[in-house]
PDB file of C-alpha atoms in Angstrom:
ATOM      1  CA  MET A  32     -28.163 -12.370  31.823  1.00  0.00           C
ATOM      2  CA  PRO A  33     -25.772 -14.162  29.462  1.00  0.00           C
ATOM      3  CA  GLU A  34     -28.244 -13.890  26.854  1.00  0.00           C
ATOM      4  CA  ALA A  35     -28.683 -10.378  27.430  1.00  0.00           C
ATOM      5  CA  ASP A  36     -24.766  -9.746  27.072  1.00  0.00           C
ATOM      6  CA  GLU A  37     -24.800 -11.618  23.875  1.00  0.00           C
ATOM      7  CA  GLU A  38     -27.793  -9.897  22.590  1.00  0.00           C
ATOM      8  CA  ASN A  39     -25.958  -6.635  23.553  1.00  0.00           C
ATOM      9  CA  ASP A  40     -22.442  -7.782  21.969  1.00  0.00           C
ATOM     10  CA  THR A  41     -24.263  -8.439  18.887  1.00  0.00           C
ATOM     11  CA  ASP A  42     -25.986  -5.253  18.721  1.00  0.00           C
ATOM     12  CA  GLY A  43     -22.847  -3.479  19.416  1.00  0.00           C
ATOM     13  CA  ALA A  44     -21.004  -4.795  15.971  1.00  0.00           C
ATOM     14  CA  GLU A  45     -24.260  -4.430  13.913  1.00  0.00           C
ATOM     15  CA  ASP A  46     -24.081  -0.705  15.644  1.00  0.00           C
ATOM     16  CA  MET A  47     -20.134  -0.172  14.115  1.00  0.00           C
ATOM     17  CA  PRO A  48     -19.332   2.041  12.045  1.00  0.00           C
ATOM     18  CA  LEU A  49     -18.744   0.518   8.505  1.00  0.00           C
ATOM     19  CA  SER A  50     -15.364   2.495   8.067  1.00  0.00           C
ATOM     20  CA  MET A  51     -14.553   0.013  11.550  1.00  0.00           C
ATOM     21  CA  ARG A  52     -14.859  -2.963  10.158  1.00  0.00           C
ATOM     22  CA  LEU A  53     -12.009  -4.525   8.221  1.00  0.00           C
ATOM     23  CA  SER A  54     -12.643  -6.728   5.247  1.00  0.00           C
ATOM     24  CA  ILE A  55     -10.373  -9.731   4.119  1.00  0.00           C
ATOM     25  CA  ALA A  56      -8.997  -7.397   1.686  1.00  0.00           C
ATOM     26  CA  ASP A  57      -7.672  -5.051   4.944  1.00  0.00           C
ATOM     27  CA  THR A  58      -6.553  -8.177   6.402  1.00  0.00           C
ATOM     28  CA  LEU A  59      -3.776  -8.870   3.249  1.00  0.00           C
ATOM     29  CA  THR A  60      -2.665  -5.497   3.511  1.00  0.00           C
ATOM     30  CA  LEU A  61      -2.140  -5.271   7.117  1.00  0.00           C
ATOM     31  CA  GLY A  62       0.054  -8.553   6.671  1.00  0.00           C
ATOM     32  CA  ASN A  63       1.825  -6.326   4.094  1.00  0.00           C
ATOM     33  CA  ALA A  64       2.437  -3.982   6.363  1.00  0.00           C
ATOM     34  CA  THR A  65       3.908  -5.934   8.612  1.00  0.00           C
ATOM     35  CA  CYS A  66       6.258  -7.771   6.047  1.00  0.00           C
ATOM     36  CA  GLY A  67       7.685  -4.187   5.347  1.00  0.00           C
ATOM     37  CA  PHE A  68       8.375  -3.477   9.309  1.00  0.00           C
ATOM     38  CA  MET A  69       9.701  -6.665   9.699  1.00  0.00           C
ATOM     39  CA  ALA A  70      11.784  -6.172   6.938  1.00  0.00           C
ATOM     40  CA  VAL A  71      13.542  -3.363   8.620  1.00  0.00           C
ATOM     41  CA  TYR A  72      13.671  -5.458  11.652  1.00  0.00           C
ATOM     42  CA  PHE A  73      16.315  -8.025  10.047  1.00  0.00           C
ATOM     43  CA  THR A  74      17.775  -4.824   8.330  1.00  0.00           C
ATOM     44  CA  THR A  75      18.918  -3.508  11.683  1.00  0.00           C
ATOM     45  CA  THR A  76      19.401  -6.599  13.788  1.00  0.00           C
ATOM     46  CA  GLY A  77      21.263  -8.719  11.141  1.00  0.00           C
ATOM     47  CA  ILE A  78      23.258  -6.137   9.161  1.00  0.00           C
ATOM     48  CA  LEU A  79      23.620  -2.935  10.852  1.00  0.00           C
ATOM     49  CA  ILE A  80      23.792  -3.988  14.511  1.00  0.00           C
ATOM     50  CA  PRO A  81      26.258  -6.566  13.632  1.00  0.00           C
ATOM     51  CA  HIS A  82      28.259  -4.030  11.463  1.00  0.00           C
ATOM     52  CA  LEU A  83      28.477  -1.564  14.029  1.00  0.00           C
ATOM     53  CA  THR A  84      29.889  -4.074  17.023  1.00  0.00           C
ATOM     54  CA  GLY A  85      32.797  -5.256  14.607  1.00  0.00           C
ATOM     55  CA  SER A  86      30.923  -8.875  14.192  1.00  0.00           C
ATOM     56  CA  ASP A  87      32.269 -11.132  11.578  1.00  0.00           C
ATOM     57  CA  GLU A  88      29.632 -13.093  11.058  1.00  0.00           C
ATOM     58  CA  THR A  89      29.018 -12.830   7.316  1.00  0.00           C
ATOM     59  CA  GLY A  90      26.702 -15.235   7.128  1.00  0.00           C
ATOM     60  CA  MET A  91      24.378 -13.897   9.149  1.00  0.00           C
ATOM     61  CA  ALA A  92      24.436 -10.449   7.634  1.00  0.00           C
ATOM     62  CA  ARG A  93      23.814 -12.455   4.549  1.00  0.00           C
ATOM     63  CA  HIS A  94      20.907 -14.737   5.981  1.00  0.00           C
ATOM     64  CA  SER A  95      19.514 -11.373   7.254  1.00  0.00           C
ATOM     65  CA  ALA A  96      19.624  -9.386   4.057  1.00  0.00           C
ATOM     66  CA  ALA A  97      18.053 -12.770   2.207  1.00  0.00           C
ATOM     67  CA  THR A  98      15.361 -12.576   4.832  1.00  0.00           C
ATOM     68  CA  ALA A  99      14.876  -8.685   4.623  1.00  0.00           C
ATOM     69  CA  VAL A 100      14.511  -8.718   0.710  1.00  0.00           C
ATOM     70  CA  ILE A 101      12.080 -11.967   1.085  1.00  0.00           C
ATOM     71  CA  LEU A 102       9.812  -9.902   3.451  1.00  0.00           C
ATOM     72  CA  MET A 103       9.643  -7.532   0.846  1.00  0.00           C
ATOM     73  CA  LEU A 104       8.500 -10.004  -1.686  1.00  0.00           C
ATOM     74  CA  MET A 105       5.802 -11.207   0.462  1.00  0.00           C
ATOM     75  CA  ALA A 106       4.614  -7.530   1.183  1.00  0.00           C
ATOM     76  CA  ALA A 107       4.406  -7.470  -2.845  1.00  0.00           C
ATOM     77  CA  ILE A 108       2.352 -10.811  -2.812  1.00  0.00           C
ATOM     78  CA  PHE A 109      -0.321  -9.248   0.031  1.00  0.00           C
ATOM     79  CA  ASP A 110      -0.272  -6.374  -2.238  1.00  0.00           C
ATOM     80  CA  LEU A 111      -0.972  -8.450  -5.484  1.00  0.00           C
ATOM     81  CA  PHE A 112      -3.670 -10.199  -3.421  1.00  0.00           C
ATOM     82  CA  ASP A 113      -5.091  -7.650  -1.565  1.00  0.00           C
ATOM     83  CA  GLY A 114      -6.466  -5.581  -4.971  1.00  0.00           C
ATOM     84  CA  LEU A 115      -7.625  -9.227  -6.337  1.00  0.00           C
ATOM     85  CA  VAL A 116      -9.773  -9.618  -3.333  1.00  0.00           C
ATOM     86  CA  ALA A 117     -10.845  -5.976  -2.760  1.00  0.00           C
ATOM     87  CA  ARG A 118     -12.164  -6.642  -6.734  1.00  0.00           C
ATOM     88  CA  LYS A 119     -13.541 -10.144  -5.981  1.00  0.00           C
ATOM     89  CA  LEU A 120     -15.269  -9.552  -2.114  1.00  0.00           C
ATOM     90  CA  ARG A 121     -16.610  -6.549   0.109  1.00  0.00           C
ATOM     91  CA  SER A 122     -13.739  -3.598   0.841  1.00  0.00           C
ATOM     92  CA  SER A 123     -14.077  -1.071   3.339  1.00  0.00           C
ATOM     93  CA  PRO A 124     -13.928   2.368   3.074  1.00  0.00           C
ATOM     94  CA  MET A 125     -10.628   2.213   4.895  1.00  0.00           C
ATOM     95  CA  GLY A 126      -8.986   0.206   2.126  1.00  0.00           C
ATOM     96  CA  ALA A 127      -7.783   2.818   0.069  1.00  0.00           C
ATOM     97  CA  GLU A 128      -6.029   4.105   2.762  1.00  0.00           C
ATOM     98  CA  LEU A 129      -4.715   1.523   4.629  1.00  0.00           C
ATOM     99  CA  ASP A 130      -3.119   0.161   1.278  1.00  0.00           C
ATOM    100  CA  ASN A 131      -1.434   3.607   0.654  1.00  0.00           C
ATOM    101  CA  LEU A 132      -0.132   3.563   4.444  1.00  0.00           C
ATOM    102  CA  SER A 133       1.447  -0.448   4.060  1.00  0.00           C
ATOM    103  CA  ASP A 134       2.995   0.716   0.499  1.00  0.00           C
ATOM    104  CA  LEU A 135       4.383   3.436   2.433  1.00  0.00           C
ATOM    105  CA  ILE A 136       5.961   1.063   5.127  1.00  0.00           C
ATOM    106  CA  SER A 137       7.058  -2.006   2.707  1.00  0.00           C
ATOM    107  CA  PHE A 138       8.072  -0.271  -0.476  1.00  0.00           C
ATOM    108  CA  GLY A 139       9.038   3.120   0.767  1.00  0.00           C
ATOM    109  CA  LEU A 140      10.452   3.094   4.257  1.00  0.00           C
ATOM    110  CA  ALA A 141      12.180  -0.398   3.876  1.00  0.00           C
ATOM    111  CA  PRO A 142      13.997  -0.176   0.457  1.00  0.00           C
ATOM    112  CA  ALA A 143      15.109   3.408   1.623  1.00  0.00           C
ATOM    113  CA  TYR A 144      16.231   1.951   4.733  1.00  0.00           C
ATOM    114  CA  PHE A 145      18.182  -0.630   3.111  1.00  0.00           C
ATOM    115  CA  VAL A 146      20.148   1.764   0.610  1.00  0.00           C
ATOM    116  CA  LEU A 147      20.954   3.315   4.119  1.00  0.00           C
ATOM    117  CA  VAL A 148      22.395   0.680   5.856  1.00  0.00           C
ATOM    118  CA  TYR A 149      24.254  -0.743   2.077  1.00  0.00           C
ATOM    119  CA  GLY A 150      25.880   2.986   2.790  1.00  0.00           C
ATOM    120  CA  MET A 151      27.233   2.341   6.091  1.00  0.00           C
ATOM    121  CA  VAL A 152      27.830  -1.369   5.702  1.00  0.00           C
ATOM    122  CA  ALA A 153      29.690  -1.084   2.258  1.00  0.00           C
ATOM    123  CA  ASP A 154      33.638  -0.585   1.863  1.00  0.00           C
ATOM    124  CA  ASP A 155      33.352   1.951  -1.102  1.00  0.00           C
ATOM    125  CA  ALA A 156      30.107   3.418  -0.255  1.00  0.00           C
ATOM    126  CA  HIS A 157      29.598   6.971   1.377  1.00  0.00           C
ATOM    127  CA  GLN A 158      27.128   7.320   3.945  1.00  0.00           C
ATOM    128  CA  ARG A 159      26.315  10.526   3.650  1.00  0.00           C
ATOM    129  CA  VAL A 160      25.649  10.477  -0.097  1.00  0.00           C
ATOM    130  CA  SER A 161      23.813   7.080   0.914  1.00  0.00           C
ATOM    131  CA  ALA A 162      21.292   8.591   3.066  1.00  0.00           C
ATOM    132  CA  LEU A 163      20.754  11.171   0.568  1.00  0.00           C
ATOM    133  CA  ALA A 164      20.304   8.615  -2.066  1.00  0.00           C
ATOM    134  CA  ALA A 165      17.798   6.560   0.843  1.00  0.00           C
ATOM    135  CA  ILE A 166      15.672  10.273   1.177  1.00  0.00           C
ATOM    136  CA  VAL A 167      15.046  10.362  -2.883  1.00  0.00           C
ATOM    137  CA  VAL A 168      13.622   6.904  -2.941  1.00  0.00           C
ATOM    138  CA  LEU A 169      11.162   7.232   0.327  1.00  0.00           C
ATOM    139  CA  LEU A 170       9.762  10.598  -0.839  1.00  0.00           C
ATOM    140  CA  ALA A 171       9.393   9.092  -4.613  1.00  0.00           C
ATOM    141  CA  VAL A 172       7.392   6.704  -3.214  1.00  0.00           C
ATOM    142  CA  VAL A 173       5.600   9.499  -0.836  1.00  0.00           C
ATOM    143  CA  LEU A 174       4.834  11.539  -3.862  1.00  0.00           C
ATOM    144  CA  ARG A 175       3.966   8.527  -5.934  1.00  0.00           C
ATOM    145  CA  LEU A 176       1.655   7.480  -3.497  1.00  0.00           C
ATOM    146  CA  ALA A 177      -0.205  11.091  -3.012  1.00  0.00           C
ATOM    147  CA  ARG A 178      -0.056  11.270  -6.686  1.00  0.00           C
ATOM    148  CA  PHE A 179      -2.413   8.109  -6.812  1.00  0.00           C
ATOM    149  CA  SER A 180      -4.509   9.067  -4.664  1.00  0.00           C
ATOM    150  CA  CYS A 181      -5.304  12.233  -6.524  1.00  0.00           C
ATOM    151  CA  VAL A 182      -5.169  11.252 -10.286  1.00  0.00           C
ATOM    152  CA  THR A 183      -7.865   9.455 -12.254  1.00  0.00           C
ATOM    153  CA  LEU A 184      -5.660   7.417 -14.475  1.00  0.00           C
ATOM    154  CA  LYS A 185      -7.144   4.934 -17.322  1.00  0.00           C
ATOM    155  CA  ASP A 186      -8.080   1.462 -16.600  1.00  0.00           C
ATOM    156  CA  GLY A 187      -5.764  -1.320 -16.677  1.00  0.00           C
ATOM    157  CA  MET A 188      -2.269   1.611 -16.690  1.00  0.00           C
ATOM    158  CA  PHE A 189      -0.514   2.545 -13.715  1.00  0.00           C
ATOM    159  CA  GLN A 190       1.793   6.272 -14.348  1.00  0.00           C
ATOM    160  CA  GLY A 191       5.196   5.416 -13.122  1.00  0.00           C
ATOM    161  CA  MET A 192       6.694   2.705 -11.754  1.00  0.00           C
ATOM    162  CA  PRO A 193       4.532   0.876  -9.253  1.00  0.00           C
ATOM    163  CA  SER A 194       6.071   1.091  -5.895  1.00  0.00           C
ATOM    164  CA  PRO A 195       6.404  -2.644  -5.120  1.00  0.00           C
ATOM    165  CA  PHE A 196       8.239  -2.803  -8.510  1.00  0.00           C
ATOM    166  CA  GLY A 197      10.377   0.285  -7.622  1.00  0.00           C
ATOM    167  CA  ALA A 198      11.473  -1.292  -4.579  1.00  0.00           C
ATOM    168  CA  LEU A 199      12.353  -4.644  -5.396  1.00  0.00           C
ATOM    169  CA  THR A 200      14.402  -3.260  -8.801  1.00  0.00           C
ATOM    170  CA  VAL A 201      16.044  -0.792  -5.886  1.00  0.00           C
ATOM    171  CA  VAL A 202      16.837  -3.302  -3.583  1.00  0.00           C
ATOM    172  CA  SER A 203      18.489  -5.666  -6.612  1.00  0.00           C
ATOM    173  CA  ILE A 204      20.391  -2.764  -7.539  1.00  0.00           C
ATOM    174  CA  VAL A 205      22.083  -2.930  -4.098  1.00  0.00           C
ATOM    175  CA  LEU A 206      22.511  -6.795  -4.275  1.00  0.00           C
ATOM    176  CA  LEU A 207      24.169  -6.707  -7.670  1.00  0.00           C
ATOM    177  CA  GLU A 208      27.100  -5.469  -5.526  1.00  0.00           C
ATOM    178  CA  LEU A 209      28.228  -3.311  -8.480  1.00  0.00           C
ATOM    179  CA  PRO A 210      30.362   0.062  -7.572  1.00  0.00           C
ATOM    180  CA  PHE A 211      29.249   2.635  -5.719  1.00  0.00           C
ATOM    181  CA  ILE A 212      28.740   5.786  -8.268  1.00  0.00           C
ATOM    182  CA  PRO A 213      26.412   3.282 -11.063  1.00  0.00           C
ATOM    183  CA  THR A 214      24.350   2.024  -7.891  1.00  0.00           C
ATOM    184  CA  LEU A 215      23.486   5.445  -6.900  1.00  0.00           C
ATOM    185  CA  LEU A 216      23.124   6.657 -10.289  1.00  0.00           C
ATOM    186  CA  ALA A 217      20.820   3.530 -10.733  1.00  0.00           C
ATOM    187  CA  ILE A 218      18.325   3.686  -7.686  1.00  0.00           C
ATOM    188  CA  VAL A 219      17.779   7.744  -8.526  1.00  0.00           C
ATOM    189  CA  GLY A 220      16.902   6.071 -11.942  1.00  0.00           C
ATOM    190  CA  VAL A 221      14.592   4.238 -10.329  1.00  0.00           C
ATOM    191  CA  ALA A 222      13.057   6.831  -8.047  1.00  0.00           C
ATOM    192  CA  TRP A 223      12.481   9.071 -11.115  1.00  0.00           C
ATOM    193  CA  LEU A 224      10.730   6.397 -13.065  1.00  0.00           C
ATOM    194  CA  MET A 225       8.556   5.666  -9.954  1.00  0.00           C
ATOM    195  CA  VAL A 226       7.393   9.623  -9.933  1.00  0.00           C
ATOM    196  CA  SER A 227       7.444  10.078 -14.074  1.00  0.00           C
ATOM    197  CA  ARG A 228       4.228   9.681 -16.340  1.00  0.00           C
ATOM    198  CA  VAL A 229       5.766   6.521 -18.015  1.00  0.00           C
ATOM    199  CA  GLU A 230       2.764   4.017 -18.176  1.00  0.00           C
ATOM    200  CA  TYR A 231       2.758   0.394 -16.389  1.00  0.00           C
ATOM    201  CA  PRO A 232       0.052  -2.263 -16.940  1.00  0.00           C
ATOM    202  CA  LYS A 233      -1.557  -2.936 -14.041  1.00  0.00           C
ATOM    203  CA  PRO A 234      -0.875  -6.939 -12.983  1.00  0.00           C
ATOM    204  CA  ARG A 235      -4.085  -8.571 -13.833  1.00  0.00           C
ATOM    205  CA  GLY A 236      -5.134 -12.186 -15.453  1.00  0.00           C
ATOM    206  CA  ILE A 237      -1.885 -13.575 -16.873  1.00  0.00           C
ATOM    207  CA  LEU A 238       0.078 -10.489 -15.688  1.00  0.00           C
ATOM    208  CA  ALA A 239      -0.814 -11.058 -12.132  1.00  0.00           C
ATOM    209  CA  VAL A 240       0.206 -14.882 -12.587  1.00  0.00           C
ATOM    210  CA  ALA A 241       3.533 -14.266 -13.992  1.00  0.00           C
ATOM    211  CA  MET A 242       4.277 -11.225 -11.792  1.00  0.00           C
ATOM    212  CA  LEU A 243       3.659 -14.244  -8.793  1.00  0.00           C
ATOM    213  CA  GLY A 244       5.906 -17.135 -10.338  1.00  0.00           C
ATOM    214  CA  TRP A 245       8.619 -14.768 -10.875  1.00  0.00           C
ATOM    215  CA  ILE A 246       8.363 -13.610  -7.031  1.00  0.00           C
ATOM    216  CA  VAL A 247       8.299 -17.402  -6.017  1.00  0.00           C
ATOM    217  CA  ALA A 248      11.172 -18.072  -8.174  1.00  0.00           C
ATOM    218  CA  ALA A 249      13.394 -14.761  -6.452  1.00  0.00           C
ATOM    219  CA  MET A 250      12.305 -16.564  -3.321  1.00  0.00           C
ATOM    220  CA  GLY A 251      14.179 -19.167  -4.419  1.00  0.00           C
ATOM    221  CA  LEU A 252      17.351 -17.165  -5.643  1.00  0.00           C
ATOM    222  CA  LEU A 253      17.811 -15.476  -1.982  1.00  0.00           C
ATOM    223  CA  ALA A 254      17.133 -18.995  -0.159  1.00  0.00           C
ATOM    224  CA  ALA A 255      19.964 -20.250  -2.395  1.00  0.00           C
ATOM    225  CA  TRP A 256      22.552 -17.308  -1.619  1.00  0.00           C
ATOM    226  CA  ALA A 257      21.503 -17.563   2.436  1.00  0.00           C
ATOM    227  CA  PHE A 258      22.336 -21.109   2.415  1.00  0.00           C
ATOM    228  CA  ASP A 259      25.286 -20.526   0.011  1.00  0.00           C
ATOM    229  CA  ALA A 260      24.130 -23.019  -2.618  1.00  0.00           C
ATOM    230  CA  PRO A 261      26.193 -23.895  -5.507  1.00  0.00           C
ATOM    231  CA  GLY A 262      25.635 -21.230  -8.009  1.00  0.00           C
ATOM    232  CA  GLY A 263      23.860 -19.597  -5.330  1.00  0.00           C
ATOM    233  CA  GLN A 264      25.713 -16.469  -5.647  1.00  0.00           C
ATOM    234  CA  LEU A 265      25.457 -16.346  -9.372  1.00  0.00           C
ATOM    235  CA  LEU A 266      21.662 -17.361  -9.747  1.00  0.00           C
ATOM    236  CA  LEU A 267      20.885 -14.241  -7.574  1.00  0.00           C
ATOM    237  CA  GLN A 268      22.840 -11.769  -9.371  1.00  0.00           C
ATOM    238  CA  THR A 269      21.338 -12.995 -12.702  1.00  0.00           C
ATOM    239  CA  GLY A 270      17.990 -12.650 -10.607  1.00  0.00           C
ATOM    240  CA  CYS A 271      18.580  -9.018  -9.999  1.00  0.00           C
ATOM    241  CA  ALA A 272      20.084  -8.277 -13.398  1.00  0.00           C
ATOM    242  CA  LEU A 273      17.304  -9.419 -14.819  1.00  0.00           C
ATOM    243  CA  GLN A 274      15.120  -7.653 -12.807  1.00  0.00           C
ATOM    244  CA  VAL A 275      17.005  -4.069 -13.477  1.00  0.00           C
ATOM    245  CA  VAL A 276      16.727  -5.145 -17.331  1.00  0.00           C
ATOM    246  CA  LEU A 277      12.976  -5.088 -16.826  1.00  0.00           C
ATOM    247  CA  GLY A 278      12.760  -1.937 -15.045  1.00  0.00           C
ATOM    248  CA  ALA A 279      14.821  -0.322 -17.778  1.00  0.00           C
ATOM    249  CA  VAL A 280      13.081  -2.261 -20.693  1.00  0.00           C
ATOM    250  CA  ILE A 281       9.337  -1.773 -19.909  1.00  0.00           C
ATOM    251  CA  PRO A 282       9.349   1.987 -20.043  1.00  0.00           C
ATOM    252  CA  LEU A 283      10.966   1.468 -23.815  1.00  0.00           C
ATOM    253  CA  PHE A 284       7.902  -0.219 -24.762  1.00  0.00           C
ATOM    254  CA  ALA A 285       5.868   2.004 -22.884  1.00  0.00           C
ATOM    255  CA  THR A 286       7.246   4.884 -25.018  1.00  0.00           C
ATOM    256  CA  ALA A 287       7.504   3.261 -27.995  1.00  0.00           C
ATOM    257  CA  ARG A 288       3.822   1.990 -27.973  1.00  0.00           C
ATOM    258  CA  ARG A 289       2.938   5.689 -27.427  1.00  0.00           C
ATOM    259  CA  VAL A 290       5.147   7.032 -30.588  1.00  0.00           C
ATOM    260  CA  ASN A 291       3.107   4.423 -32.858  1.00  0.00           C
ATOM    261  CA  THR A 292      -0.297   5.784 -31.304  1.00  0.00           C
ATOM    262  CA  PHE A 293       0.680   9.438 -32.064  1.00  0.00           C
ATOM    263  CA  ARG A 294       1.786   8.073 -35.998  1.00  0.00           C
ATOM    264  CA  ASP A 295      -1.409   5.980 -35.893  1.00  0.00           C
ATOM    265  CA  ASN A 296      -4.058   9.061 -35.104  1.00  0.00           C
ATOM    266  CA  ARG A 297      -1.817  11.713 -37.484  1.00  0.00           C
ATOM    267  CA  ARG A 298      -2.551   8.849 -40.503  1.00  0.00           C
ATOM    268  CA  GLU A 299      -6.265   8.541 -39.505  1.00  0.00           C
ATOM    269  CA  ALA A 300      -6.466  12.247 -39.366  1.00  0.00           C
ATOM    270  CA  ARG A 301      -4.683  12.727 -42.500  1.00  0.00           C
ATOM    271  CA  ALA A 302      -6.862  10.332 -43.984  1.00  0.00           C
ATOM    272  CA  ALA A 303      -9.655  11.952 -42.726  1.00  0.00           C
ATOM    273  CA  GLN A 304      -8.888  15.480 -44.398  1.00  0.00           C
ATOM    274  CA  LEU A 305      -8.619  13.453 -48.008  1.00  0.00           C
ATOM    275  CA  ARG A 306     -12.033  12.088 -47.677  1.00  0.00           C
TER     276      ARG A 306
END
């Protein structure tokens, strides 16, 4: 009888539809979703609830904010590796859908909620306006992910700022602790870049290694800030400023490249006519 049961279990596994079998890449994608959910959890329990209950434990809020952002960074690592693993190994038919849903949690809901809570706890912020900015961020990610599923792009490029990069840029803007109006305008600007047609290179090869190194360095900066290390505040603000600058500079390079390509095409067309 035990042998018969084992045979039935084996047959059941073989008869399982292909769409129900998770691959290694899918497991990494689920890790992405888990990190996004836990980022929301720490933002709520460590920042929002202490603020609503009148707690003066600023250290707890700092630790929770750092933990929430580190979890978003971990989600970005999972998102980076699930694509690499899917290209190297088998990917299930559910892979693309799981990736979009996980990205929506980690790079849509989590940063939008972070902006919302910022509007509730910051001294110079306006709660309703911050809520509107959070909705703009969330909808930008929703539209970007939906477009990504429907539009075929040329190999090696994204159209619009990738949602992980956009989420980390939004969070960096909040952590810079700028005045409310510049913070709001910068957040809306990032949301616009996510739904724009500006081209961004996909993180492959050397670029993927550089991105991974930058994420690990950002985790170190957040840890130093959370534990109030000497110069931790300055290091964090420097890292956040660099993230924001990268978000602003990459579209300029993309635009310059488009202009140069257009000029080269015109020159080639004129040369062909002269011949």
